[in-house]
Coordinates of C-alpha atoms and ligand atoms in Angstrom, one line a residue:
X18 CA -10.6 19.1 -45.9
X19 CA -8.7 16.5 -44.1
X20 CA -9.1 16.6 -40.3
X21 CA -6.0 16.0 -38.1
X22 CA -5.6 14.6 -34.7
X23 CA -2.6 15.1 -32.6
X24 CA -1.2 12.4 -30.4
X25 CA 1.8 13.5 -28.0
X26 CA 4.7 11.5 -28.5
X27 CA 5.0 10.6 -24.6
X28 CA 3.4 8.6 -21.9
X29 CA 1.6 5.4 -23.3
X30 CA 2.3 6.3 -27.1
X31 CA 4.9 3.8 -26.4
X32 CA 2.3 1.1 -25.9
X33 CA -1.1 2.2 -27.8
X34 CA 0.0 4.3 -30.6
X35 CA -0.1 1.5 -33.4
X36 CA -3.8 0.9 -32.3
X37 CA -4.7 4.5 -32.1
X38 CA -3.1 5.2 -35.5
X39 CA -5.0 2.3 -37.1
X40 CA -8.2 3.5 -35.6
X41 CA -7.9 7.1 -36.9
X42 CA -6.7 6.3 -40.3
X43 CA -9.3 3.8 -40.9
X44 CA -11.9 6.8 -40.5
X45 CA -9.8 8.8 -42.7
X46 CA -8.4 11.0 -40.0
X47 CA -4.8 12.3 -40.3
X48 CA -2.7 11.3 -37.4
X49 CA 0.0 13.9 -36.5
X50 CA 2.5 13.2 -33.9
X51 CA 4.6 15.7 -31.6
X52 CA 8.4 15.8 -32.5
X53 CA 10.6 13.5 -30.6
X54 CA 11.9 14.4 -27.2
X55 CA 14.3 17.2 -27.1
X56 CA 15.6 19.6 -24.2
X57 CA 13.4 22.4 -25.3
X58 CA 10.3 20.1 -25.6
X59 CA 11.0 19.0 -21.8
X60 CA 11.7 22.5 -20.7
X61 CA 8.5 23.8 -22.4
X62 CA 6.6 21.0 -20.2
X63 CA 8.5 21.9 -16.9
X64 CA 7.6 25.6 -17.4
X65 CA 3.8 25.0 -17.9
X66 CA 2.8 22.2 -15.6
X67 CA 2.2 22.0 -11.9
X68 CA 5.3 21.6 -9.9
X69 CA 3.7 18.3 -8.3
X70 CA 3.5 16.4 -11.5
X71 CA 6.1 13.5 -12.2
X72 CA 8.6 14.2 -14.9
X73 CA 6.7 12.0 -17.5
X74 CA 3.5 14.0 -17.1
X75 CA 5.5 17.3 -17.2
X76 CA 7.2 16.1 -20.4
X77 CA 3.8 15.5 -21.7
X78 CA 2.8 18.8 -21.4
X79 CA 6.0 19.9 -23.6
X80 CA 4.6 17.4 -26.3
X81 CA 1.1 19.1 -26.2
X82 CA 2.8 22.5 -26.6
X83 CA 4.9 21.1 -29.5
X84 CA 1.4 19.7 -31.1
X85 CA -1.1 22.2 -30.6
X86 CA -0.8 24.5 -33.1
X87 CA -0.7 21.8 -36.0
X88 CA -3.7 19.7 -35.2
X89 CA -7.5 20.2 -35.3
X90 CA -8.0 17.9 -32.3
X91 CA -6.0 16.7 -29.4
X92 CA -6.1 13.1 -28.5
X93 CA -5.7 12.7 -24.8
X94 CA -7.9 10.0 -23.5
X95 CA -8.7 9.6 -19.7
X96 CA -7.3 6.5 -19.0
X97 CA -8.7 5.0 -15.8
X98 CA -8.0 1.4 -16.2
X99 CA -6.7 -0.9 -18.8
X100 CA -7.0 -4.0 -17.1
X101 CA -9.8 -5.7 -15.1
X102 CA -9.8 -5.2 -11.1
X103 CA -6.7 -2.5 -11.8
X104 CA -6.1 1.0 -12.0
X105 CA -3.4 2.5 -14.2
X106 CA -2.2 5.6 -12.2
X107 CA -4.0 8.7 -10.7
X108 CA -2.2 11.0 -12.9
X109 CA -3.7 9.5 -15.7
X110 CA -7.1 10.0 -14.6
X111 CA -6.7 13.9 -14.4
X112 CA -4.5 14.3 -17.3
X113 CA -7.0 16.1 -19.6
X114 CA -7.6 18.6 -17.1
X115 CA -4.1 19.2 -16.2
X116 CA -3.5 20.1 -19.8
X117 CA -6.6 22.1 -20.1
X118 CA -5.9 24.2 -17.0
X119 CA -2.2 24.7 -17.9
X120 CA -1.8 25.4 -21.7
X121 CA -3.6 28.1 -23.4
X122 CA -4.9 28.2 -27.2
X123 CA -5.6 24.5 -27.4
X124 CA -7.9 22.7 -30.2
X125 CA -10.6 20.7 -28.8
X126 CA -9.4 17.7 -26.7
X127 CA -10.9 14.1 -27.2
X128 CA -10.9 13.1 -23.6
X129 CA -13.1 9.8 -23.8
X130 CA -12.8 7.7 -20.8
X131 CA -11.2 4.2 -20.9
X132 CA -12.1 2.2 -17.8
X133 CA -11.9 -1.7 -18.3
X134 CA -11.6 -2.1 -14.5
X135 CA -15.1 -3.8 -14.3
X136 CA -15.3 -5.3 -17.8
X137 CA -13.2 -5.1 -21.0
X138 CA -16.3 -4.2 -23.1
X139 CA -16.1 -0.8 -22.2
X140 CA -13.4 -0.4 -24.4
X141 CA -15.7 -1.0 -27.5
X142 CA -17.9 1.9 -26.2
X143 CA -14.9 4.2 -25.6
X144 CA -13.8 3.9 -29.5
X145 CA -17.4 4.3 -30.6
X146 CA -17.3 7.7 -28.7
X147 CA -14.3 8.7 -30.3
X148 CA -15.3 7.5 -33.7
X149 CA -18.6 9.6 -33.3
X150 CA -16.4 12.8 -33.3
X151 CA -15.6 12.3 -37.1
X152 CA -18.5 10.1 -38.2
X153 CA -22.2 8.8 -37.5
X154 CA -21.4 5.6 -39.4
X155 CA -21.5 3.0 -36.9
X156 CA -20.2 0.2 -39.4
X157 CA -17.2 2.5 -40.2
X158 CA -16.5 2.8 -36.5
X159 CA -16.8 -0.8 -35.8
X160 CA -14.5 -1.7 -38.9
X161 CA -11.9 0.9 -37.7
X162 CA -12.3 -0.6 -33.9
X163 CA -11.5 -4.1 -35.2
X164 CA -8.6 -3.1 -37.3
X165 CA -7.2 -1.2 -34.2
X166 CA -7.5 -4.4 -32.1
X167 CA -5.9 -6.3 -34.7
X168 CA -2.9 -3.7 -34.9
X169 CA -2.5 -3.8 -31.3
X170 CA -2.3 -7.6 -31.2
X171 CA 0.3 -7.7 -33.8
X172 CA 2.2 -4.8 -31.8
X173 CA 2.3 -6.9 -28.7
X174 CA 3.3 -10.1 -30.4
X175 CA 6.3 -8.5 -31.8
X176 CA 7.2 -6.8 -28.6
X177 CA 6.8 -10.1 -26.7
X178 CA 9.3 -11.7 -29.3
X179 CA 12.0 -9.3 -28.4
X180 CA 11.4 -6.2 -30.5
X181 CA 11.6 -2.8 -28.8
X182 CA 8.4 -0.7 -29.2
X183 CA 10.4 2.1 -30.9
X184 CA 11.7 -0.3 -33.6
X185 CA 8.2 -1.2 -34.4
X186 CA 6.6 2.3 -34.0
X187 CA 9.5 4.3 -35.4
X188 CA 11.6 1.9 -37.3
X189 CA 14.6 2.8 -35.0
X190 CA 17.4 0.8 -35.8
X191 CA 19.1 -1.0 -32.8
X192 CA 22.5 -2.2 -33.1
X193 CA 22.6 -5.4 -31.3
X194 CA 26.1 -6.8 -30.8
X195 CA 25.8 -9.1 -27.8
X196 CA 29.0 -10.7 -27.2
X197 CA 27.5 -12.9 -24.8
X198 CA 29.2 -12.0 -21.5
X199 CA 26.4 -10.0 -20.0
X200 CA 22.6 -9.7 -19.9
X201 CA 21.0 -6.8 -18.0
X202 CA 17.4 -6.3 -17.2
X203 CA 15.9 -2.8 -17.6
X204 CA 13.1 -2.2 -15.5
X205 CA 10.9 1.1 -15.7
X206 CA 7.9 2.3 -17.3
X207 CA 7.8 2.2 -21.1
X208 CA 7.9 6.2 -21.6
X209 CA 11.1 6.2 -19.4
X210 CA 13.0 3.4 -21.0
X211 CA 12.1 4.1 -24.9
X212 CA 12.1 7.6 -24.9
X213 CA 15.8 8.1 -26.1
X214 CA 16.3 11.5 -24.5
X215 CA 14.6 10.8 -21.4
X216 CA 16.5 7.4 -20.8
X217 CA 19.9 9.2 -22.3
X218 CA 19.6 6.2 -24.7
X219 CA 20.6 3.6 -22.0
X220 CA 19.5 0.6 -24.2
X221 CA 21.8 1.8 -27.1
X222 CA 24.6 2.4 -24.5
X223 CA 24.2 -1.1 -23.1
X224 CA 24.1 -2.3 -26.6
X225 CA 27.5 -0.6 -27.5
X226 CA 29.1 -2.4 -24.6
X227 CA 28.0 -5.7 -26.1
X228 CA 25.3 -6.3 -23.4
X229 CA 22.0 -7.9 -24.1
X230 CA 19.1 -6.1 -22.8
X231 CA 15.8 -7.4 -21.5
X232 CA 12.8 -5.2 -20.7
X233 CA 9.5 -6.2 -18.9
X234 CA 7.6 -5.7 -22.3
X235 CA 9.3 -9.0 -23.5
X236 CA 7.5 -10.8 -21.0
X237 CA 3.9 -12.1 -21.4
X238 CA 1.0 -11.3 -19.2
X239 CA 0.7 -14.8 -18.0
X240 CA 4.3 -14.8 -16.6
X241 CA 3.6 -11.5 -14.9
X242 CA 0.4 -12.4 -13.6
X243 CA 1.6 -15.9 -12.3
X244 CA 4.3 -14.0 -10.3
X245 CA 2.2 -11.2 -8.9
X246 CA -0.4 -13.8 -7.9
X247 CA 2.2 -14.8 -5.2
X248 CA 2.3 -11.7 -3.5
X249 CA 0.7 -11.4 -0.1
X250 CA -1.5 -8.3 -1.4
X251 CA -2.6 -7.6 -4.9
X252 CA -0.7 -4.9 -6.7
X253 CA -3.7 -3.0 -7.9
X254 CA -1.7 -0.4 -10.2
X255 CA -1.1 -1.7 -13.5
X256 CA 2.4 -0.1 -14.3
X257 CA 3.4 -1.4 -10.7
X258 CA 2.2 -5.0 -11.2
X259 CA 4.1 -5.4 -14.6
X260 CA 7.4 -4.0 -13.2
X261 CA 7.1 -6.2 -9.9
X262 CA 6.0 -9.2 -11.7
X263 CA 8.9 -8.7 -14.1
X264 CA 11.6 -8.5 -11.7
X265 CA 10.1 -11.5 -9.6
X266 CA 10.2 -13.5 -12.6
X267 CA 13.6 -12.4 -13.7
X268 CA 14.9 -13.6 -10.2
X269 CA 14.2 -17.1 -11.0
X270 CA 16.3 -17.2 -14.4
X271 CA 19.8 -17.9 -14.4
X272 CA 20.7 -15.7 -17.4
X273 CA 20.3 -12.2 -15.6
X274 CA 23.6 -10.4 -14.5
X275 CA 22.2 -7.3 -13.2
X276 CA 19.2 -5.3 -12.9
X277 CA 18.8 -1.6 -13.5
X278 CA 15.7 0.0 -12.3
X279 CA 14.9 3.5 -14.1
X280 CA 12.7 5.6 -12.2
X281 CA 11.2 9.1 -12.7
X282 CA 11.3 11.8 -10.3
X283 CA 7.9 12.4 -8.7
X284 CA 6.2 8.8 -9.4
X285 CA 4.5 7.6 -6.3
X286 CA 4.3 4.1 -8.0
X287 CA 8.1 4.1 -8.7
X288 CA 8.8 5.1 -5.1
X289 CA 7.1 2.2 -3.9
X290 CA 7.8 -0.6 -6.4
X291 CA 11.5 0.1 -6.8
X292 CA 12.1 -0.1 -3.1
X293 CA 10.2 -3.4 -2.9
X294 CA 11.9 -4.9 -6.0
X295 CA 15.4 -3.8 -4.5
X296 CA 14.7 -5.2 -1.2
X297 CA 13.7 -8.6 -2.7
X298 CA 16.8 -8.7 -5.0
X299 CA 19.1 -8.0 -2.2
X300 CA 17.6 -10.1 0.1
X301 CA 17.2 -13.3 -1.9
X302 CA 19.9 -13.0 -4.5
X303 CA 23.4 -11.9 -5.5
X304 CA 22.3 -10.1 -8.6
X305 CA 23.7 -6.5 -8.7
X306 CA 20.8 -3.8 -8.6
X307 CA 21.3 -0.3 -9.6
X308 CA 18.5 2.3 -9.1
X309 CA 18.8 5.6 -11.7
X310 CA 16.6 8.3 -11.1
X311 CA 15.6 10.5 -14.0
X312 CA 14.8 14.2 -12.9
X313 CA 14.5 17.4 -14.7
X314 CA 18.2 18.1 -13.8
X315 CA 19.8 15.0 -14.8
X316 CA 23.1 15.4 -16.2
X317 CA 24.3 12.7 -18.8
X318 CA 28.0 12.8 -17.7
X319 CA 26.8 11.7 -14.1
X320 CA 24.3 9.1 -15.6
X321 CA 27.1 7.6 -17.8
X322 CA 29.5 7.3 -14.9
X323 CA 27.0 5.6 -12.9
X324 CA 26.0 3.0 -15.7
X325 CA 29.6 2.4 -16.6
X326 CA 30.7 1.7 -13.0
X327 CA 27.9 -0.6 -12.5
X328 CA 28.9 -2.4 -15.8
X329 CA 32.3 -2.5 -14.7
X330 CA 31.5 -3.7 -11.2
X331 CA 29.5 -6.6 -12.7
X332 CA 32.2 -7.8 -15.2
X333 CA 34.8 -7.7 -12.2
X334 CA 32.6 -9.8 -9.9
X335 CA 32.1 -12.3 -12.8
X336 CA 35.7 -12.5 -13.4
X337 CA 37.2 -12.3 -9.7
X338 CA 34.5 -13.1 -7.3
X339 CA 32.5 -15.7 -9.0
X340 CA 29.5 -13.4 -8.3
X341 CA 29.8 -13.8 -4.5
X342 CA 28.8 -10.3 -2.8
X343 CA 31.8 -8.3 -1.5
X344 CA 29.6 -7.9 1.7
X345 CA 29.6 -11.7 2.4
Ligands
LIG6 S1 3.0 5.9 -13.2 FE1 4.3 7.4 -12.3 S2 5.6 8.3 -13.8 FE2 3.7 7.4 -14.7 S3 2.2 9.0 -14.6 FE3 1.9 7.9 -12.9 S4 3.3 9.2 -11.3 FE4 3.8 9.5 -13.4

């Protein structure tokens, strides 16, 4: 009988799903995803997770609830580090435990550790461990691993060329009708900006306005690294480094008319990085900056009003102020 592995459609699903899917399918394992985020899924997550968790981790709980009765295993790797010398985020390290102790009636969890802080070669070991849940054939596991790496590289190349992860993974149709007047950088974690429910479809809303949208995923690792190397201290949180590096790079460009930082309530990394970014932007440039916080009580009407006001303000300044700050 076909074995089913469940992957919650949350957190780093937007970054690693093509890789994991390729690996499992090469081993003959069926991959089952949770449904797209809805209000009931979010509410389930809020109801069963600890209050201290950040909003994306609460949402992850909701996706596990949505998936747990449809699969034989749940895949929740313990992601400690995905890059040399860096950590991903403390919440990821304890994610399998948070899930185990918060949700009842779970199938077995595959919680293999991924820790590339010292060496990237640990990745092969992690895949081997996952593969051994389903087969003892080393050749098959290594073939599936190679396929997974290939899929990941192809995915990343597509994203760097300017495709949104959801366009590639979910075949989402994005209506790009850029009328050439504005280009906005949308900064935030992948799971905040590409989850249409959580982000209140911000990318589509900006596109509807004829605005070009740039996200950190469009930038290469080299560009990000080059900028963060100039910081007085190493930013050792991978997510923080990408967001900060993206903002620093975008400040050098002449095509950015505004920056929106989408942060999630309860995220320690966002609390620090959004503040650093905002100070940098306000001190060194005239680029309008808006910080939008997503929390479990966020109402779409208020969100839209802030977004529309921000766009109107940028357009008004472009027309009437030659982009000189109203504060002098
Ligand atoms: S980086 Fe922030 S939002 Fe993401 S899991 Fe960690 S605390 Fe939560």
